[in-house]
C-alpha cells in the first residue's frame, strides 16, 4: 500500500512539474484534446450513454438476461444477468460495460469473481466510434471501420472465453431473476441524462488530462514518430489512433496498430474504469490483463483479415462521401451480426456439452 501511494505522489508531482514548466504547450495540447472531445468523443459516446441509461433503468436488462440466459454461463461462466453488461459494452463504448458490471455486482446479480471475470471482456469501444470516428473521419473508409469493429468484438469474445477459467473454484452468484424498480418515463430520462452527463465529463476529462501529459512527456523524451504514436496510443487511445493514421507506413500496418490500440484502450480509459468502479471494491488485475490480451487478439485478427483480404484500390477505395446515415446502417447490421455470432457459438458449446453428458 505504501509503494502504491509513493507511486501516486511521484506521478502527481511529475505531472505538476511538467504542466508548470511547459504551461504554453500544455494549453495548446489541452485545446487540441478539447477539439477531439467535441468533434469525436462526445458525438460518438454521449447519445449512447443516454440511450443505454434508458435501457438499463426501463428494465431492458431483464429482457437481455432472459434472452442470453442459455449462453452466458456456457461461454464465459458468468450469470445470465451479465449479458446486459456485455451487450451494452459492445454497442455503446467505454466505460459503459464496466459501469453496468459494477451495478450488477452491487445489486447481487453477480458474485465478486463473476464481476471481475466480466470486467475483463465487457468494456469495449462502441461501433459509433470505430465505424464513424475511425472508419470515416480518420481513414475515410467505412470498410476499414467494419473490419476493425469485427476484429474488436471477436477479440472481446476470445478474452471472455479465456477468462471463464479465472477464479473457477470461487463462489458464483445464485441464478436470480433481475427486477427493475417501476419508474415514470420522466424519472427514467432524468436519471439517464444525469448519469450520461457525469460519464461523458469523466471520459472527456480523462482524455484531456492523459493527452496533455503524454504529449508533454513525448516532447522531452527523444522518440521517432512511430514510437511516439504507439506511446501516445497506450496513454490515450483516441489521440493515439489519430497519430497512427498520420504515420508514413502502409495502411495495413496502420490498421493493425489501430486495432491493438483501440483494443487495449489506453491508460486514459483504464483510469476512467478505476474511477467508476472504485466504490465496488473489485480487483482491476483481471481487467488490465484482459485489455492487454484484447489488444493483442484484435491486432492478430486484423492481421489475419488483411492477409486474406489485402488492401487494394479496387476493394478499399476511399469513400469519404459516404453519408453518416449509411454508416449507421452498417453499424446496426454489424452489431446484429455479432450478437448472432455469440448465439451460434453458445449453441455449439451447449450441444457439445449435452452430447458429452449423454
Short mmCIF file of C-alpha atoms in Angstrom, two decimals:
data_model
loop_
_atom_site.label_atom_id
_atom_site.label_comp_id
_atom_site.label_asym_id
_atom_site.label_seq_id
_atom_site.Cartn_x
_atom_site.Cartn_y
_atom_site.Cartn_z
CA UNK A 1 0.00 0.00 0.00
CA UNK A 2 2.86 2.40 0.80
CA UNK A 3 4.54 1.71 -2.55
CA UNK A 4 1.24 2.45 -4.29
CA UNK A 5 0.93 5.78 -2.52
CA UNK A 6 4.54 6.70 -3.30
CA UNK A 7 3.91 5.97 -6.97
CA UNK A 8 0.79 8.16 -6.94
CA UNK A 9 2.68 11.00 -5.23
CA UNK A 10 5.56 10.81 -7.71
CA UNK A 11 3.21 10.73 -10.69
CA UNK A 12 1.21 13.73 -9.44
CA UNK A 13 4.36 15.76 -8.66
CA UNK A 14 5.89 14.93 -12.05
CA UNK A 15 2.66 15.95 -13.79
CA UNK A 16 2.58 19.27 -11.92
CA UNK A 17 6.22 19.99 -12.83
CA UNK A 18 5.53 19.18 -16.48
CA UNK A 19 2.45 21.40 -16.59
CA UNK A 20 4.14 24.36 -14.87
CA UNK A 21 7.37 24.12 -16.83
CA UNK A 22 5.58 23.82 -20.18
CA UNK A 23 2.49 25.90 -19.49
CA UNK A 24 2.14 27.33 -23.00
CA UNK A 25 2.47 23.90 -24.65
CA UNK A 26 0.09 22.39 -22.11
CA UNK A 27 -2.59 24.95 -23.00
CA UNK A 28 -2.07 24.25 -26.71
CA UNK A 29 -2.31 20.49 -26.19
CA UNK A 30 -5.39 20.91 -23.99
CA UNK A 31 -7.10 22.85 -26.79
CA UNK A 32 -6.30 20.01 -29.21
CA UNK A 33 -7.68 17.46 -26.76
CA UNK A 34 -10.85 19.50 -26.28
CA UNK A 35 -11.30 19.65 -30.04
CA UNK A 36 -11.01 15.84 -30.19
CA UNK A 37 -13.60 15.56 -27.42
CA UNK A 38 -16.03 17.92 -29.14
CA UNK A 39 -15.59 16.51 -32.64
CA UNK A 40 -15.16 12.79 -31.88
CA UNK A 41 -15.72 11.67 -28.30
CA UNK A 42 -18.95 13.46 -27.37
CA UNK A 43 -20.81 12.73 -30.65
CA UNK A 44 -19.64 9.10 -30.51
CA UNK A 45 -20.46 8.36 -26.87
CA UNK A 46 -22.92 10.78 -25.31
CA UNK A 47 -26.04 9.72 -27.30
CA UNK A 48 -25.21 6.10 -26.46
CA UNK A 49 -24.83 6.94 -22.76
CA UNK A 50 -28.34 8.40 -22.73
CA UNK A 51 -29.90 5.55 -24.71
CA UNK A 52 -28.10 2.92 -22.66
CA UNK A 53 -29.25 4.55 -19.43
CA UNK A 54 -32.84 4.49 -20.65
CA UNK A 55 -32.48 0.79 -21.49
CA UNK A 56 -30.97 -0.01 -18.09
CA UNK A 57 -33.47 1.91 -15.96
CA UNK A 58 -36.52 0.92 -18.01
CA UNK A 59 -35.92 -2.80 -17.43
CA UNK A 60 -34.41 -3.76 -20.77
CA UNK A 61 -31.57 -5.56 -18.98
CA UNK A 62 -34.15 -8.02 -17.66
CA UNK A 63 -35.07 -8.86 -21.25
CA UNK A 64 -31.42 -9.32 -22.21
CA UNK A 65 -30.76 -11.60 -19.24
CA UNK A 66 -33.66 -13.84 -20.33
CA UNK A 67 -32.61 -13.91 -23.99
CA UNK A 68 -28.98 -14.78 -23.23
CA UNK A 69 -29.67 -16.96 -20.19
CA UNK A 70 -28.62 -20.12 -22.06
CA UNK A 71 -25.27 -18.81 -23.38
CA UNK A 72 -23.56 -16.58 -20.81
CA UNK A 73 -22.61 -19.36 -18.42
CA UNK A 74 -21.52 -21.96 -21.03
CA UNK A 75 -19.34 -19.39 -22.82
CA UNK A 76 -18.00 -17.20 -20.03
CA UNK A 77 -19.08 -18.80 -16.71
CA UNK A 78 -20.93 -15.61 -15.85
CA UNK A 79 -24.51 -15.39 -14.57
CA UNK A 80 -27.10 -14.61 -17.31
CA UNK A 81 -27.56 -11.16 -15.78
CA UNK A 82 -24.05 -10.32 -17.02
CA UNK A 83 -25.33 -10.35 -20.62
CA UNK A 84 -26.59 -6.81 -20.19
CA UNK A 85 -23.08 -5.51 -19.41
CA UNK A 86 -21.58 -7.38 -22.37
CA UNK A 87 -24.21 -6.32 -24.93
CA UNK A 88 -24.29 -2.70 -23.75
CA UNK A 89 -20.47 -2.73 -23.73
CA UNK A 90 -20.19 -3.76 -27.38
CA UNK A 91 -22.86 -1.40 -28.71
CA UNK A 92 -22.20 1.66 -26.52
CA UNK A 93 -18.49 2.08 -25.81
CA UNK A 94 -16.09 2.77 -22.96
CA UNK A 95 -16.72 2.75 -20.00
CA UNK A 96 -20.41 1.70 -20.02
CA UNK A 97 -19.67 -2.03 -19.88
CA UNK A 98 -17.62 -1.56 -16.72
CA UNK A 99 -20.29 0.67 -15.15
CA UNK A 100 -23.00 -1.91 -15.84
CA UNK A 101 -20.86 -4.78 -14.47
CA UNK A 102 -20.29 -2.82 -11.26
CA UNK A 103 -24.00 -2.09 -10.86
CA UNK A 104 -24.87 -5.76 -11.40
CA UNK A 105 -22.41 -6.75 -8.67
CA UNK A 106 -23.71 -4.07 -6.31
CA UNK A 107 -27.26 -5.40 -6.76
CA UNK A 108 -26.11 -9.01 -6.08
CA UNK A 109 -26.83 -10.27 -9.59
CA UNK A 110 -23.17 -11.29 -9.89
CA UNK A 111 -20.62 -12.60 -7.42
CA UNK A 112 -17.35 -10.69 -6.96
CA UNK A 113 -15.47 -13.24 -9.08
CA UNK A 114 -18.08 -13.12 -11.85
CA UNK A 115 -17.98 -9.31 -11.90
CA UNK A 116 -14.17 -9.34 -12.18
CA UNK A 117 -14.38 -12.00 -14.88
CA UNK A 118 -16.94 -9.90 -16.74
CA UNK A 119 -14.81 -6.73 -16.49
CA UNK A 120 -12.06 -8.46 -18.46
CA UNK A 121 -14.12 -8.52 -21.66
CA UNK A 122 -17.29 -6.39 -21.34
CA UNK A 123 -15.71 -2.92 -21.54
CA UNK A 124 -15.25 -2.27 -25.25
CA UNK A 125 -15.20 0.52 -27.81
CA UNK A 126 -18.57 1.23 -29.40
CA UNK A 127 -19.50 0.88 -33.10
CA UNK A 128 -20.20 4.60 -33.48
CA UNK A 129 -16.60 5.44 -32.56
CA UNK A 130 -14.90 2.68 -34.58
CA UNK A 131 -17.11 2.96 -37.66
CA UNK A 132 -17.81 6.68 -37.56
CA UNK A 133 -14.78 8.33 -35.98
CA UNK A 134 -12.08 5.84 -37.02
CA UNK A 135 -13.51 4.38 -40.22
CA UNK A 136 -14.99 7.54 -41.77
CA UNK A 137 -13.44 10.54 -40.00
CA UNK A 138 -9.85 9.23 -39.72
CA UNK A 139 -9.41 6.70 -42.55
CA UNK A 140 -12.26 7.99 -44.79
CA UNK A 141 -13.35 4.40 -45.43
CA UNK A 142 -16.28 2.61 -43.80
CA UNK A 143 -14.80 -0.74 -44.89
CA UNK A 144 -11.83 -0.23 -42.59
CA UNK A 145 -14.18 0.62 -39.73
CA UNK A 146 -16.23 -2.55 -40.22
CA UNK A 147 -13.10 -4.74 -40.29
CA UNK A 148 -11.77 -3.04 -37.14
CA UNK A 149 -15.08 -3.42 -35.30
CA UNK A 150 -15.44 -7.12 -36.14
CA UNK A 151 -11.83 -7.75 -35.04
CA UNK A 152 -12.53 -5.80 -31.85
CA UNK A 153 -15.60 -7.85 -30.91
CA UNK A 154 -14.01 -11.19 -31.85
CA UNK A 155 -11.09 -10.30 -29.57
CA UNK A 156 -13.52 -9.48 -26.72
CA UNK A 157 -15.24 -12.86 -27.16
CA UNK A 158 -11.87 -14.63 -27.15
CA UNK A 159 -10.81 -12.91 -23.92
CA UNK A 160 -14.17 -13.72 -22.34
CA UNK A 161 -13.82 -17.42 -23.15
CA UNK A 162 -10.26 -17.47 -21.78
CA UNK A 163 -11.33 -15.75 -18.55
CA UNK A 164 -14.01 -18.37 -17.86
CA UNK A 165 -11.15 -20.16 -16.07
CA UNK A 166 -10.43 -17.19 -13.78
CA UNK A 167 -11.45 -17.96 -10.18
CA UNK A 168 -13.05 -21.18 -11.36
CA UNK A 169 -13.45 -22.66 -7.87
CA UNK A 170 -14.80 -19.50 -6.30
CA UNK A 171 -18.42 -18.76 -5.43
CA UNK A 172 -20.85 -17.80 -8.18
CA UNK A 173 -23.97 -15.77 -7.58
CA UNK A 174 -27.26 -17.72 -7.44
CA UNK A 175 -29.29 -17.75 -10.63
CA UNK A 176 -31.79 -15.00 -9.83
CA UNK A 177 -34.23 -13.06 -11.99
CA UNK A 178 -33.49 -9.39 -12.48
CA UNK A 179 -36.04 -6.89 -11.24
CA UNK A 180 -36.14 -3.19 -12.08
CA UNK A 181 -37.98 -0.66 -9.88
CA UNK A 182 -41.01 0.91 -11.53
CA UNK A 183 -40.20 4.46 -12.69
CA UNK A 184 -42.08 7.01 -14.72
CA UNK A 185 -40.82 7.99 -18.16
CA UNK A 186 -39.69 11.35 -16.78
CA UNK A 187 -37.70 9.71 -13.95
CA UNK A 188 -36.01 7.29 -16.35
CA UNK A 189 -34.94 10.09 -18.70
CA UNK A 190 -33.80 12.32 -15.82
CA UNK A 191 -31.61 9.60 -14.28
CA UNK A 192 -30.22 8.63 -17.70
CA UNK A 193 -29.45 12.26 -18.55
CA UNK A 194 -27.69 12.96 -15.24
CA UNK A 195 -25.62 9.77 -15.44
CA UNK A 196 -24.82 10.42 -19.10
CA UNK A 197 -23.55 13.93 -18.36
CA UNK A 198 -21.45 12.70 -15.45
CA UNK A 199 -19.98 9.84 -17.50
CA UNK A 200 -19.17 11.96 -20.56
CA UNK A 201 -17.46 14.55 -18.35
CA UNK A 202 -15.39 11.76 -16.78
CA UNK A 203 -14.44 10.43 -20.21
CA UNK A 204 -13.55 13.85 -21.67
CA UNK A 205 -11.64 14.81 -18.53
CA UNK A 206 -9.53 11.67 -18.75
CA UNK A 207 -8.93 12.18 -22.49
CA UNK A 208 -7.83 15.78 -21.90
CA UNK A 209 -5.54 15.01 -18.95
CA UNK A 210 -3.76 11.98 -20.39
CA UNK A 211 -3.50 13.52 -23.85
CA UNK A 212 -1.74 16.60 -22.44
CA UNK A 213 0.56 14.63 -20.11
CA UNK A 214 1.53 12.11 -22.80
CA UNK A 215 2.35 14.85 -25.33
CA UNK A 216 4.44 16.76 -22.79
CA UNK A 217 6.35 13.58 -21.96
CA UNK A 218 6.95 12.84 -25.63
CA UNK A 219 8.36 16.35 -26.08
CA UNK A 220 11.15 15.73 -23.57
CA UNK A 221 11.88 12.10 -24.48
CA UNK A 222 13.56 11.66 -27.87
CA UNK A 223 11.44 9.23 -29.92
CA UNK A 224 10.71 8.51 -33.54
CA UNK A 225 7.27 9.34 -34.92
CA UNK A 226 6.41 5.64 -34.92
CA UNK A 227 7.35 5.10 -31.27
CA UNK A 228 5.72 8.31 -30.08
CA UNK A 229 2.47 7.34 -31.84
CA UNK A 230 2.44 3.96 -30.08
CA UNK A 231 3.23 5.53 -26.70
CA UNK A 232 0.51 8.15 -27.14
CA UNK A 233 -1.92 5.34 -28.02
CA UNK A 234 -1.02 3.41 -24.88
CA UNK A 235 -1.67 6.58 -22.87
CA UNK A 236 -4.82 7.81 -24.65
CA UNK A 237 -6.29 5.72 -27.45
CA UNK A 238 -8.21 8.47 -29.32
CA UNK A 239 -5.12 10.66 -29.74
CA UNK A 240 -3.01 7.56 -30.46
CA UNK A 241 -5.38 6.44 -33.20
CA UNK A 242 -5.17 9.83 -34.89
CA UNK A 243 -1.35 9.83 -34.62
CA UNK A 244 -1.04 6.31 -36.07
CA UNK A 245 -3.17 7.32 -39.07
CA UNK A 246 -0.60 10.04 -39.89
CA UNK A 247 2.40 7.66 -39.95
CA UNK A 248 4.23 7.09 -43.23
CA UNK A 249 3.72 3.31 -43.23
CA UNK A 250 1.44 1.00 -45.26
CA UNK A 251 -2.26 1.34 -44.49
CA UNK A 252 -2.46 -2.34 -43.49
CA UNK A 253 0.12 -1.75 -40.76
CA UNK A 254 -1.77 1.33 -39.59
CA UNK A 255 -4.96 -0.70 -39.26
CA UNK A 256 -3.25 -3.46 -37.27
CA UNK A 257 -1.72 -0.90 -34.90
CA UNK A 258 -5.09 0.85 -34.62
CA UNK A 259 -6.76 -2.46 -33.73
CA UNK A 260 -4.19 -3.04 -30.97
CA UNK A 261 -4.52 0.49 -29.57
CA UNK A 262 -8.33 0.53 -29.59
CA UNK A 263 -8.42 -2.97 -28.09
CA UNK A 264 -6.03 -2.09 -25.25
CA UNK A 265 -7.91 1.23 -24.81
CA UNK A 266 -5.06 3.10 -23.10
CA UNK A 267 -4.35 4.30 -19.59
CA UNK A 268 -6.93 7.05 -20.05
CA UNK A 269 -9.79 4.53 -20.30
CA UNK A 270 -8.30 2.41 -17.51
CA UNK A 271 -8.32 5.49 -15.27
CA UNK A 272 -11.98 6.05 -16.17
CA UNK A 273 -12.77 2.45 -15.23
CA UNK A 274 -10.87 2.82 -11.95
CA UNK A 275 -12.93 5.92 -11.20
CA UNK A 276 -16.34 4.39 -11.94
CA UNK A 277 -15.82 1.01 -10.21
CA UNK A 278 -13.73 2.13 -7.22
CA UNK A 279 -16.79 2.06 -4.96
CA UNK A 280 -17.44 -1.62 -5.79
CA UNK A 281 -14.03 -2.80 -4.42
CA UNK A 282 -13.40 -5.08 -7.41
CA UNK A 283 -9.90 -6.20 -8.37
CA UNK A 284 -8.60 -4.47 -11.50
CA UNK A 285 -5.95 -7.13 -12.24
CA UNK A 286 -8.27 -9.26 -14.44
CA UNK A 287 -9.42 -6.12 -16.25
CA UNK A 288 -5.88 -4.92 -17.06
CA UNK A 289 -4.73 -8.39 -18.20
CA UNK A 290 -7.93 -8.76 -20.22
CA UNK A 291 -7.43 -5.45 -22.04
CA UNK A 292 -3.80 -6.31 -22.82
CA UNK A 293 -4.94 -9.62 -24.33
CA UNK A 294 -7.77 -7.82 -26.11
CA UNK A 295 -5.29 -5.55 -27.89
CA UNK A 296 -3.10 -8.49 -28.92
CA UNK A 297 -6.02 -10.57 -30.23
CA UNK A 298 -7.59 -7.60 -32.04
CA UNK A 299 -4.30 -6.95 -33.84
CA UNK A 300 -3.98 -10.66 -34.65
CA UNK A 301 -7.50 -10.90 -36.08
CA UNK A 302 -6.92 -7.76 -38.12
CA UNK A 303 -3.67 -9.24 -39.45
CA UNK A 304 -5.46 -12.46 -40.43
CA UNK A 305 -8.24 -10.50 -42.14
CA UNK A 306 -5.80 -8.37 -44.11
CA UNK A 307 -3.79 -11.47 -45.06
CA UNK A 308 -6.83 -12.93 -46.81
CA UNK A 309 -8.22 -9.55 -47.91
CA UNK A 310 -5.21 -7.42 -48.86
CA UNK A 311 -5.87 -3.73 -49.30
CA UNK A 312 -6.23 -2.69 -52.93
CA UNK A 313 -7.64 0.44 -54.51
CA UNK A 314 -10.43 -1.54 -56.12
CA UNK A 315 -11.59 -3.11 -52.86
CA UNK A 316 -10.89 -0.26 -50.43
CA UNK A 317 -11.34 2.88 -52.42
CA UNK A 318 -11.68 5.84 -50.02
CA UNK A 319 -15.33 6.67 -49.54
CA UNK A 320 -15.36 9.96 -47.68
CA UNK A 321 -18.54 10.89 -49.49
CA UNK A 322 -20.40 8.01 -47.87
CA UNK A 323 -23.13 9.52 -45.73
CA UNK A 324 -23.22 9.02 -41.99
CA UNK A 325 -26.71 7.53 -42.35
CA UNK A 326 -25.21 4.72 -44.41
CA UNK A 327 -22.53 4.24 -41.77
CA UNK A 328 -25.23 3.93 -39.12
CA UNK A 329 -26.93 1.22 -41.16
CA UNK A 330 -23.63 -0.65 -41.33
CA UNK A 331 -23.27 -0.28 -37.56
CA UNK A 332 -26.68 -1.80 -36.91
CA UNK A 333 -26.08 -4.72 -39.26
CA UNK A 334 -22.64 -5.37 -37.78
CA UNK A 335 -23.89 -5.25 -34.19
CA UNK A 336 -26.72 -7.67 -35.01
CA UNK A 337 -24.26 -10.00 -36.77
CA UNK A 338 -22.01 -10.05 -33.70
CA UNK A 339 -24.94 -10.94 -31.44
CA UNK A 340 -25.97 -13.74 -33.80
CA UNK A 341 -22.36 -14.98 -33.77
CA UNK A 342 -22.44 -15.12 -29.95
CA UNK A 343 -25.66 -17.14 -30.02
CA UNK A 344 -24.29 -19.60 -32.59
CA UNK A 345 -21.08 -20.12 -30.56
CA UNK A 346 -23.08 -20.65 -27.39
CA UNK A 347 -25.41 -23.13 -29.09
CA UNK A 348 -22.39 -25.06 -30.33
CA UNK A 349 -20.93 -25.26 -26.83
CA UNK A 350 -24.30 -26.24 -25.32
CA UNK A 351 -24.87 -29.01 -27.89
CA UNK A 352 -21.33 -30.27 -27.40
CA UNK A 353 -21.79 -30.26 -23.62
CA UNK A 354 -25.09 -32.13 -23.81
CA UNK A 355 -23.54 -34.81 -26.06
CA UNK A 356 -20.71 -35.32 -23.58
CA UNK A 357 -23.29 -35.56 -20.79
CA UNK A 358 -25.01 -38.45 -22.59
#
